[in-house]
Every structure is written in structure tokens, then in C-alpha cells.
Coordinates of C-alpha atoms and ligand atoms in Angstrom, one line a residue:
I1 CA 131.8 175.3 63.3
V2 CA 133.0 173.0 60.4
V3 CA 133.2 169.3 61.1
V4 CA 136.1 167.7 59.4
T5 CA 136.4 163.9 59.2
A6 CA 139.9 162.7 58.7
I7 CA 140.5 159.1 58.0
A8 CA 144.2 158.3 58.5
A9 CA 145.8 155.2 59.9
G10 CA 142.9 154.1 61.9
V11 CA 139.7 156.1 61.9
V12 CA 140.0 159.5 63.6
V13 CA 137.1 161.9 63.6
H14 CA 138.0 165.5 64.3
A15 CA 135.8 168.5 64.7
W16 CA 137.3 171.9 64.1
N17 CA 136.3 175.3 64.9
S18 CA 136.7 177.1 61.6
A19 CA 137.0 180.6 62.9
V20 CA 140.5 181.9 62.9
V21 CA 141.2 183.6 66.2
D22 CA 142.7 187.1 66.0
T23 CA 142.7 189.1 69.3
T24 CA 145.0 191.8 67.9
G25 CA 144.2 195.2 69.4
Q26 CA 141.2 193.8 71.2
V27 CA 142.6 192.8 74.6
T28 CA 142.1 195.2 77.5
F29 CA 145.1 194.4 79.7
D30 CA 143.5 194.9 83.1
R31 CA 145.0 192.4 85.4
A32 CA 148.5 192.5 87.0
L33 CA 150.4 189.4 86.0
H34 CA 150.5 186.8 88.7
I35 CA 154.0 185.7 89.5
P36 CA 154.1 182.1 90.8
P37 CA 155.6 182.1 94.3
L38 CA 159.0 180.5 94.8
A39 CA 158.6 177.1 96.5
T40 CA 159.8 177.0 100.0
S41 CA 162.4 174.3 100.8
E42 CA 164.3 173.0 103.8
I43 CA 167.7 171.5 104.1
A44 CA 167.3 168.1 105.7
P45 CA 169.8 166.7 108.1
D46 CA 171.3 164.7 105.3
G47 CA 172.0 168.0 103.5
V48 CA 169.3 167.5 100.9
R49 CA 167.1 170.4 99.8
V50 CA 163.6 169.2 100.3
F51 CA 160.4 170.6 98.7
D52 CA 156.8 169.6 99.4
L53 CA 154.3 169.6 96.6
T54 CA 150.7 168.6 96.7
M55 CA 148.6 168.2 93.5
Q56 CA 145.1 169.3 94.3
R57 CA 141.8 170.6 92.9
G58 CA 140.4 174.0 93.3
T59 CA 138.7 176.9 91.5
T60 CA 140.4 179.8 89.8
D61 CA 139.3 183.0 88.1
L62 CA 140.8 182.6 84.6
G63 CA 138.6 185.5 83.2
H64 CA 135.2 183.7 83.4
G65 CA 134.4 184.2 87.1
P66 CA 135.8 182.7 90.3
G67 CA 134.1 179.3 89.9
T68 CA 136.2 177.7 87.1
R69 CA 137.3 174.3 88.3
T70 CA 141.0 173.9 87.9
W71 CA 143.9 171.8 89.2
G72 CA 147.2 173.0 90.7
V73 CA 150.2 172.3 92.9
N74 CA 150.1 173.8 96.4
G75 CA 147.3 176.0 95.1
A76 CA 144.3 175.9 92.7
Y77 CA 146.1 176.6 89.4
L78 CA 149.7 175.9 88.3
G79 CA 152.4 175.4 90.9
P80 CA 155.2 177.3 92.7
T81 CA 158.6 177.8 91.0
L82 CA 161.2 175.4 92.4
R83 CA 164.8 176.6 92.4
A84 CA 168.0 174.8 93.0
G85 CA 171.7 175.1 92.2
R86 CA 174.1 172.9 90.4
G87 CA 175.7 170.3 92.7
E88 CA 172.8 170.4 95.1
Q89 CA 170.9 167.3 96.1
V90 CA 167.1 167.7 96.0
R91 CA 164.2 165.7 97.1
V92 CA 160.6 166.5 96.3
N93 CA 157.7 165.0 98.2
V94 CA 154.9 164.9 95.8
T95 CA 151.5 164.1 97.3
N96 CA 148.6 163.4 95.0
D97 CA 145.3 164.8 96.3
L98 CA 143.7 164.8 92.8
G99 CA 141.5 161.8 93.5
E100 CA 142.9 160.0 90.5
A101 CA 146.3 158.6 89.6
S102 CA 148.9 160.9 88.1
T103 CA 152.7 161.5 87.9
L104 CA 154.9 164.5 88.1
H105 CA 157.7 164.8 85.5
W106 CA 160.8 167.1 85.7
H107 CA 160.9 168.2 82.0
G108 CA 164.5 168.8 81.0
M109 CA 166.1 167.4 84.1
H110 CA 169.2 165.2 83.8
L111 CA 168.4 162.6 86.4
P112 CA 167.9 158.8 87.0
A113 CA 164.9 157.4 85.2
V114 CA 163.3 156.2 88.5
A115 CA 163.2 159.9 89.6
D116 CA 161.9 161.2 86.3
G117 CA 158.2 161.2 86.9
G118 CA 157.3 159.6 83.6
P119 CA 154.4 157.2 83.1
H120 CA 156.0 154.5 85.2
Q121 CA 156.3 156.5 88.4
V122 CA 152.6 156.5 89.1
I123 CA 151.4 158.3 92.2
S124 CA 148.2 156.7 93.4
P125 CA 145.4 158.9 94.9
G126 CA 146.5 159.9 98.4
A127 CA 150.0 158.6 98.0
T128 CA 153.3 160.6 98.3
W129 CA 156.2 160.0 95.9
S130 CA 159.6 161.2 97.0
P131 CA 162.3 161.2 94.2
Q132 CA 165.8 162.4 95.0
W133 CA 168.6 163.4 92.7
T134 CA 171.6 165.6 92.3
I135 CA 171.4 168.7 90.1
D136 CA 174.1 168.3 87.5
Q137 CA 173.6 170.4 84.4
P138 CA 173.8 174.1 83.3
A139 CA 171.6 176.9 84.6
A140 CA 168.3 176.5 82.8
T141 CA 164.5 177.1 82.8
L142 CA 163.1 173.7 83.3
W143 CA 159.5 172.8 84.2
Y144 CA 157.3 170.1 85.7
H145 CA 154.0 168.6 84.7
P146 CA 152.1 165.3 85.0
H147 CA 152.9 162.4 82.6
P148 CA 150.3 159.6 83.3
H149 CA 150.0 157.6 80.1
G150 CA 146.9 158.5 78.2
A151 CA 145.9 161.4 80.5
T152 CA 148.8 163.9 80.3
A153 CA 146.9 166.3 78.0
D154 CA 143.9 166.4 80.5
H155 CA 146.1 166.9 83.6
V156 CA 148.2 169.6 82.2
Y157 CA 145.3 171.5 80.7
R158 CA 143.5 171.5 84.0
G159 CA 146.5 173.3 85.4
I160 CA 149.2 171.1 86.8
A161 CA 152.5 172.7 85.7
G162 CA 155.2 174.9 87.1
L163 CA 158.8 176.0 86.6
F164 CA 162.0 174.5 88.0
L165 CA 164.8 177.0 87.7
L166 CA 168.4 175.8 87.9
D167 CA 171.2 178.1 88.8
D168 CA 174.9 177.5 88.1
P169 CA 177.2 179.5 90.3
A170 CA 180.1 179.0 87.9
G171 CA 178.1 179.4 84.8
G172 CA 178.1 182.3 82.4
P173 CA 177.8 186.1 82.5
P174 CA 175.4 187.7 84.9
L175 CA 171.7 188.1 83.8
P176 CA 168.9 189.9 85.5
D177 CA 168.1 187.5 88.3
R178 CA 165.7 189.1 90.9
Y179 CA 162.8 186.8 90.6
G180 CA 159.5 188.6 90.0
I181 CA 161.3 192.0 89.6
D182 CA 163.6 191.7 86.6
D183 CA 163.5 187.9 86.2
I184 CA 160.0 187.1 85.1
P185 CA 158.5 183.7 84.4
L186 CA 155.9 183.6 81.6
V187 CA 153.9 180.3 81.4
V188 CA 151.9 180.8 78.3
Q189 CA 148.8 178.6 77.8
D190 CA 145.7 178.7 75.6
K191 CA 142.3 177.9 76.9
R192 CA 138.8 177.4 75.7
F193 CA 135.8 177.9 77.9
D194 CA 132.3 176.4 78.0
R195 CA 130.4 179.0 79.9
D196 CA 132.5 179.5 83.1
Q197 CA 134.3 176.1 82.9
L198 CA 137.3 174.9 81.0
D199 CA 136.2 173.2 77.9
T200 CA 137.8 169.8 78.0
D201 CA 135.6 168.2 75.2
E202 CA 138.4 166.7 73.1
A203 CA 135.9 166.2 70.2
M204 CA 135.8 169.9 69.8
F205 CA 139.5 170.3 69.1
A206 CA 141.7 170.0 66.1
A207 CA 144.0 167.2 64.8
V208 CA 146.8 168.5 67.0
G209 CA 144.6 168.3 70.1
L210 CA 143.3 171.0 72.3
L211 CA 143.5 174.6 70.9
G212 CA 142.1 177.5 73.0
D213 CA 140.9 180.9 71.8
E214 CA 142.0 182.7 75.0
I215 CA 145.4 183.1 76.5
V216 CA 146.5 183.0 80.1
V217 CA 150.0 183.8 81.4
N218 CA 150.9 182.3 84.7
G219 CA 147.1 181.7 85.0
T220 CA 146.3 185.4 84.5
P221 CA 143.9 186.4 81.7
R222 CA 144.6 189.8 80.0
P223 CA 147.8 190.4 82.0
Y224 CA 150.0 193.5 82.2
L225 CA 153.5 193.7 83.9
D226 CA 154.9 196.8 85.4
I227 CA 158.6 197.1 84.6
T228 CA 160.9 199.0 87.0
T229 CA 164.4 198.2 85.6
E230 CA 166.3 199.0 82.4
R231 CA 166.4 195.4 81.5
V232 CA 164.2 192.4 82.2
R233 CA 164.7 188.8 81.6
L234 CA 161.6 187.0 80.5
R235 CA 161.5 183.2 80.8
L236 CA 159.0 182.1 78.2
L237 CA 157.5 178.6 78.5
N238 CA 155.0 177.2 76.0
A239 CA 153.0 175.1 78.5
S240 CA 150.1 174.7 76.0
N241 CA 148.8 171.3 74.9
A242 CA 149.2 171.9 71.2
R243 CA 149.6 175.5 70.1
V244 CA 152.8 176.8 68.5
Y245 CA 153.5 180.5 69.3
N246 CA 155.5 182.9 67.3
F247 CA 156.4 185.6 69.9
S248 CA 157.3 189.2 69.1
F249 CA 156.4 192.7 70.3
D250 CA 153.9 194.9 68.6
T251 CA 156.3 197.8 68.6
G252 CA 159.0 195.7 66.9
L253 CA 161.1 195.8 70.0
P254 CA 164.3 193.8 69.5
F255 CA 165.4 191.4 72.3
L256 CA 168.4 189.3 73.2
L257 CA 167.9 185.5 73.2
V258 CA 170.1 184.4 76.1
G259 CA 169.0 180.8 76.7
T260 CA 167.0 177.9 75.2
D261 CA 165.4 174.8 76.8
G262 CA 168.5 173.4 78.5
G263 CA 170.7 176.5 79.2
P264 CA 172.5 179.5 77.9
L265 CA 173.4 180.2 74.3
T266 CA 177.1 180.3 73.6
R267 CA 176.6 183.9 72.5
P268 CA 173.3 185.8 73.0
A269 CA 171.6 186.5 69.8
P270 CA 169.7 189.7 68.9
M271 CA 166.2 188.8 67.6
R272 CA 162.8 190.2 66.9
R273 CA 160.7 187.0 67.1
I274 CA 161.0 183.6 68.5
Q275 CA 158.8 180.5 67.8
L276 CA 158.1 178.0 70.6
S277 CA 156.2 174.7 70.2
P278 CA 154.7 173.0 73.3
G279 CA 157.3 172.3 76.0
E280 CA 160.0 174.6 74.6
R281 CA 161.5 177.5 76.6
A282 CA 163.3 180.7 75.7
E283 CA 165.0 183.2 78.0
I284 CA 165.1 186.7 76.5
V285 CA 166.3 190.0 77.8
V286 CA 164.4 193.1 76.8
A287 CA 165.2 196.8 77.4
L288 CA 162.1 198.9 77.2
P289 CA 162.5 202.7 77.1
A290 CA 161.3 204.5 80.3
G291 CA 157.6 205.2 80.1
A292 CA 157.0 203.0 77.1
T293 CA 154.6 200.1 76.7
T294 CA 154.7 197.2 74.3
V295 CA 152.6 194.1 73.8
L296 CA 154.0 190.6 73.6
R297 CA 152.1 189.0 70.8
S298 CA 152.0 185.8 68.9
T299 CA 151.6 186.0 65.1
P300 CA 151.1 182.9 62.9
P301 CA 154.0 180.6 63.3
D302 CA 156.1 179.2 60.4
L303 CA 154.9 175.6 60.7
G304 CA 156.5 174.5 57.4
A305 CA 153.3 172.9 56.6
D306 CA 150.9 173.3 53.7
F307 CA 147.7 175.4 53.9
W308 CA 145.4 172.6 55.0
Q309 CA 147.7 171.5 57.7
T310 CA 148.2 175.1 58.9
R311 CA 144.4 175.7 59.1
F312 CA 143.9 172.3 60.8
S313 CA 146.4 173.1 63.6
G314 CA 145.4 176.6 64.5
G315 CA 148.5 178.0 62.8
D316 CA 146.7 181.1 61.5
D317 CA 145.7 182.5 64.9
E318 CA 147.0 185.8 66.3
F319 CA 147.0 186.7 69.9
D320 CA 147.8 189.8 72.1
I321 CA 149.3 188.1 75.1
L322 CA 150.9 190.5 77.7
E323 CA 151.4 194.2 78.0
L324 CA 154.7 195.4 79.4
R325 CA 154.6 198.9 81.0
A326 CA 157.8 200.6 81.8
A327 CA 157.9 203.1 84.7
H328 CA 158.9 206.7 83.9
T329 CA 162.2 206.1 85.9
L330 CA 164.0 202.8 85.5
A331 CA 166.5 201.4 87.9
P332 CA 169.9 200.6 86.3
S333 CA 170.6 197.1 85.2
A334 CA 173.9 195.4 84.5
H335 CA 175.0 195.4 80.9
A336 CA 173.6 192.8 78.7
P337 CA 175.8 189.7 78.5
E338 CA 178.0 189.3 75.4
G339 CA 179.2 185.8 76.1
P340 CA 180.8 183.6 75.3
V341 CA 179.5 180.8 77.6
T342 CA 181.5 177.6 77.3
H343 CA 179.6 174.4 77.0
E344 CA 180.7 170.9 77.9
D345 CA 181.9 169.0 74.8
P346 CA 179.4 166.3 74.1
G347 CA 182.1 164.2 72.4
T348 CA 182.2 162.4 69.1
P349 CA 179.0 160.4 68.3
A350 CA 179.5 156.7 68.2
V351 CA 176.0 155.8 67.2
T352 CA 173.4 157.2 64.8
R353 CA 169.9 156.3 65.6
H354 CA 167.0 156.8 63.2
L355 CA 163.5 157.5 64.3
D356 CA 160.5 158.3 62.2
L357 CA 157.4 160.2 63.3
T358 CA 155.0 158.1 61.3
G359 CA 151.7 159.2 62.6
S360 CA 149.9 161.2 65.2
G361 CA 149.9 158.2 67.5
T362 CA 153.0 156.3 66.4
I363 CA 156.7 156.5 66.1
D364 CA 158.4 154.0 63.8
G365 CA 155.0 152.7 63.0
R366 CA 154.3 151.6 66.6
A367 CA 152.1 153.1 69.3
M368 CA 153.6 153.4 72.8
D369 CA 153.7 150.2 74.8
M370 CA 154.7 150.5 78.4
S371 CA 156.0 147.0 78.4
R372 CA 158.2 147.4 75.3
I373 CA 161.7 148.9 75.3
D374 CA 162.3 150.6 71.9
Q375 CA 165.9 151.8 72.3
T376 CA 168.9 150.7 74.4
V377 CA 171.6 153.3 75.0
A378 CA 175.0 152.9 76.6
A379 CA 175.6 155.1 79.6
G380 CA 178.0 157.9 78.8
A381 CA 177.5 157.4 75.0
T382 CA 177.3 160.3 72.6
E383 CA 174.8 159.7 69.9
V384 CA 173.1 161.4 67.0
W385 CA 169.3 160.9 66.8
E386 CA 168.1 161.5 63.3
V387 CA 164.4 162.2 63.6
R388 CA 162.2 162.4 60.6
N389 CA 158.6 163.5 60.3
S390 CA 157.1 161.5 57.6
S391 CA 153.6 161.8 58.9
G392 CA 152.3 164.8 57.0
A393 CA 151.1 166.5 60.2
I394 CA 152.9 168.8 62.6
H395 CA 154.9 167.4 65.5
N396 CA 157.7 168.1 67.9
F397 CA 160.1 165.8 69.6
H398 CA 161.2 165.7 73.3
V399 CA 163.8 163.4 74.9
H400 CA 163.9 162.8 78.7
G401 CA 166.9 162.7 80.8
T402 CA 169.3 164.7 78.7
S403 CA 169.7 167.8 76.5
F404 CA 170.7 167.9 72.9
R405 CA 172.2 170.1 70.2
V406 CA 170.4 170.5 66.9
L407 CA 173.0 169.9 64.2
G408 CA 173.3 171.7 61.0
D409 CA 170.8 174.4 61.6
G410 CA 172.2 177.9 61.9
H411 CA 169.1 179.5 63.4
P412 CA 169.9 181.2 66.7
A413 CA 166.8 179.8 68.3
L414 CA 168.2 176.3 67.8
S415 CA 171.8 177.2 68.7
G416 CA 171.6 176.5 72.4
P417 CA 170.9 173.4 74.5
K418 CA 167.5 172.0 73.7
D419 CA 165.3 169.1 74.9
T420 CA 162.3 169.7 72.6
V421 CA 162.4 170.7 68.9
Y422 CA 159.7 171.4 66.3
I423 CA 159.8 169.1 63.2
A424 CA 157.8 170.3 60.2
P425 CA 156.2 167.6 58.0
G426 CA 158.7 166.1 55.7
R427 CA 161.7 167.5 57.7
T428 CA 164.5 165.6 59.5
V429 CA 166.4 167.0 62.4
R430 CA 169.7 165.6 63.7
L431 CA 170.1 165.8 67.4
L432 CA 173.5 165.4 69.1
M433 CA 173.1 164.2 72.7
R434 CA 175.1 162.5 75.4
F435 CA 173.6 160.2 78.0
T436 CA 175.5 161.3 81.0
G437 CA 174.9 158.3 83.2
H438 CA 172.3 156.8 85.5
P439 CA 172.3 153.3 83.9
D440 CA 169.2 151.4 85.0
P441 CA 168.0 148.7 82.6
A442 CA 164.7 148.4 84.5
A443 CA 163.6 152.0 84.3
P444 CA 162.8 153.5 80.9
Y445 CA 163.0 157.1 79.9
M446 CA 160.6 158.5 77.3
Y447 CA 160.9 160.2 73.9
H448 CA 157.8 161.6 72.4
C449 CA 155.8 164.3 70.6
H450 CA 155.0 167.0 73.0
L451 CA 151.7 167.9 71.4
L452 CA 150.0 166.2 74.4
R453 CA 147.2 164.6 72.5
H454 CA 149.6 162.9 70.2
E455 CA 151.6 161.7 73.2
D456 CA 148.5 160.3 74.9
D457 CA 147.5 158.7 71.6
G458 CA 150.7 156.7 71.7
M459 CA 153.3 158.9 69.9
M460 CA 155.9 157.9 72.4
G461 CA 158.7 155.4 72.8
Q462 CA 160.9 154.2 75.6
F463 CA 164.6 153.8 76.0
V464 CA 166.8 152.5 78.7
V465 CA 170.4 153.5 79.6
V466 CA 172.5 150.5 80.4
G467 CA 176.0 150.2 82.0
P468 CA 178.9 148.6 80.2
G469 CA 178.6 144.9 79.5
A470 CA 174.8 144.8 80.2
G471 CA 172.8 142.2 78.5
P472 CA 169.4 142.9 76.9
P473 CA 167.1 144.9 79.2
P474 CA 164.4 143.0 81.1
E475 CA 160.8 143.8 80.3
P476 CA 159.7 146.6 82.5
P477 CA 156.6 146.2 84.6
A478 CA 153.5 148.0 83.3
H479 CA 153.9 150.5 86.1
T480 CA 155.1 150.7 89.6
A481 CA 152.7 152.8 91.6
V482 CA 153.4 154.3 95.0
Ligands
C2O1 CU1 157.4 167.6 79.1 CU2 157.8 163.6 78.5 O1 157.5 165.6 78.8
CU2 CU1 152.7 165.2 67.4

């Protein structure tokens, strides 16, 4: 182990495990991939679809015996998959049995800020928080995770995360949609162990935060997936704290990218690899020949960073992640969609906002302050956010409460609706977004780097959406706990 001391803005001491991880050809795929169960729900008398979630502690076998202490939702590790349709009203009763305060955030959801589950919607130990909203956005693979300010990395790493799938009856060409059969969630996370426990010693991790040397998918180490249909849709979620994956198949198998973070691509794009930074999602459709196997891998991502940065961020690591095993006879699937899917016109931007990722704990030179509003946006406004990474380190950028289009980048992976985007050192992205409503000057939304250690260190800002004619926003309370 090499210890690197980096002195940047402020004094930051980082230790770094110098060994590049390469598990290529070394993983024995001996466990069937766990499919997170679909969350049960009930339609309440007021017509609202109601889910009950409990954040709790437990133990899980993540490949180092049954005694590994983990956190989960309605279980010991990760949580069930929530599913709802466009136009539905949903309510989620979230009970916190963790023994410490947390929150639960609906990543990618277009909803009022009071229901968002960001750092202001603290759920005290033993309390239940019951946000309610109407699903009003395209079909998409969203997810949920805690967002308590300063402790997000820890709570997510211990295991609180799950998927929230949105369906749109009117939206787009049919895709494989039998959950767990030909529509498979893949929650990809890296872990590091200290004997049989998760290693949570931050001092052992790199400048980007926690980097593991083993991969779990849906909480399953060394997983394989039996495939029984001609086509399968894989919903990839990078739910890791810091690691960027560059997914491909070891056989070079091509796939069709059909959706990104916030919904379907206008036209599916044939690809052979896709890179996802923390928080990003991709929906891909693969057609494996009968009897064939292939391994989903991650090869070193293109971080657009220099050698030192790449080494310091785990960017040279390679992993074998999941083995797909096609049966000798495959059930027929519908033809792959060709598009086009029509998207709502975001309108013409009236405002260009400039943000600068200035350090691994600052945006625009300031660390997150829960009592400071950094941006004020008019409800219904279309804006361009021009986000520059001047920090010299790798980051990504996520905005709550909306989805955006990445302007001027022809890459298919960035051609669909997004809510999180990687920004290499020295690069600027231009994001076109519309704030569909929900004005509330008292409840801020967040924007931040989704490398969770950076977020916890203050690389986050707050914006409010205000109605027409609103004055300056009041100072928000430090937090409002239930
Ligand atoms: Cu997935 Cu503000 O986070
Ligand atoms: Cu960052």
C-alpha cells in the first residue's frame, strides 16, 4: 500500500492502495443472480398507490460468510423494486429503523422538493416519513438511496439503495418487460472487505472516495444469470460510491442502448460498450445465441484525465462482473424496437446559468451550506446549465427534480434524457433542462457531484423553484426532521 498525501484547497490526506485490480478470467460465477423483489403496494381509498418501506440493519452473505453487517430496505441488503405508472399518485411510508437519522431520496424523480428525500427531509430514528406525489415523466429506470448531509456515502455503501421503475402506457415501442425473466435489474457496486466485514475505513480509500476490489450485482457476489428468451433487457445502475464502469461483453457481443437515466432514446443505438459514472443508468437489450455464454465486464473507463488522476481514481481496474448463460432453446421475443420515441419539447432556454466544479468539496468555490440558497429558478423555465470542471479531479454532476439533455455531444450514450453526467477535468457540459413546476421557495432541491464522498464533503448546492412574481426566497431551516 502506497500512502499519498495530497495537499489541495485545505489539507486532505489520502491513502491509496497501489495495486491495480484486475479480475479478468479469475471469477468463478457460482451464484445465481438475486433479483430484488417487486415491492408490494396497495391502492388506498383515496386512489393513491401506497408502498411501505423500512430501512433496517441485518447481515448478508456478500461472499465473505453470512455474518457481514449490512443495511437494507425491507431486508438486510438493498431494497425492493418499486414500480408505478405515469399519471399515478404514489405515497411511500418510509420508516427508519437504522438507529440513526437518514433520508430516502428518489433519484431522477420529477416531484415537489418536499417529497424529494434530500438532506432537508430527515427521518429521525424510529420515525416514518410519508411523501406523496404524482408520477409525471417518461418511462425510466430511477432509483432511491439515502441523502443525509455528510453521511450519504456511508449509508449507501452499507446497502440502502433500490430501483424505482416508471412505466408509461403511452410511451414508445415495446421492450422486454417481464421483470426478472427478460427485464433484469443490475445494481452494480464495488466493495472492499476487512475480514468478513465491509471495510468502511475512509482513510483507506482514494481521492474519489471509496473504491472496492470486489463487485456485487444486486448484492450477489460472482453472479450468473440464466437467460431463457431471445432478447433480454438489462437495466444497469451504477450504485457505487465512486467507481466509473466501462461495461462491455467479453465476447464483443453488441447490444442496443434503448434508454438512459431519465427515459428512452429517440432511436435505440447499437453499441459495444457503455460507460456509467455513479448514479447513471442505461437500459440495454442483448440477444445472446442459444447455448452461448458471455461475461459482462468493466474495462478501464475513459476518464479524460491524466495518468496520475486515473491511477488515483481506480480508473485502471478491470472486473469480470456477471456471466450470462443462454439456454439451449430460447423463447421468442418481440423484435427490437427501432424507434422513434417522441420526447416533449423542452422549449427555448431563457436563462444560461454557469456553474464551476472548483474542488472535491466545493462548487463555485463554496462548500454546501444547508441554510444558503445558491440558485433560484422560475417554475416552468427552460434553462441551460453550463457546468465546468476546473478542479483537476474527476467528477460528475446530478440535478434533482428534473431531467436534462446534454447539448452538443453526439455520443449515443448522452443522447437520451439524463439526470447525471460525467465531466472530465477541464471539460464543460451544457445541459438543457426544464423545471416543470412544483414552486416552493421554502424547499430546496440539490445539485451535486454523485461521487458520494465529494457530495458529503460539500460538493453540493441548493436551488429553489419559485412561482411567477415571487420575491427572494426565505432562508430554509437547517432541516425539518420527522
Ligand atoms: Cu442520487 Cu442527490 O442523488
Ligand atoms: Cu466529485
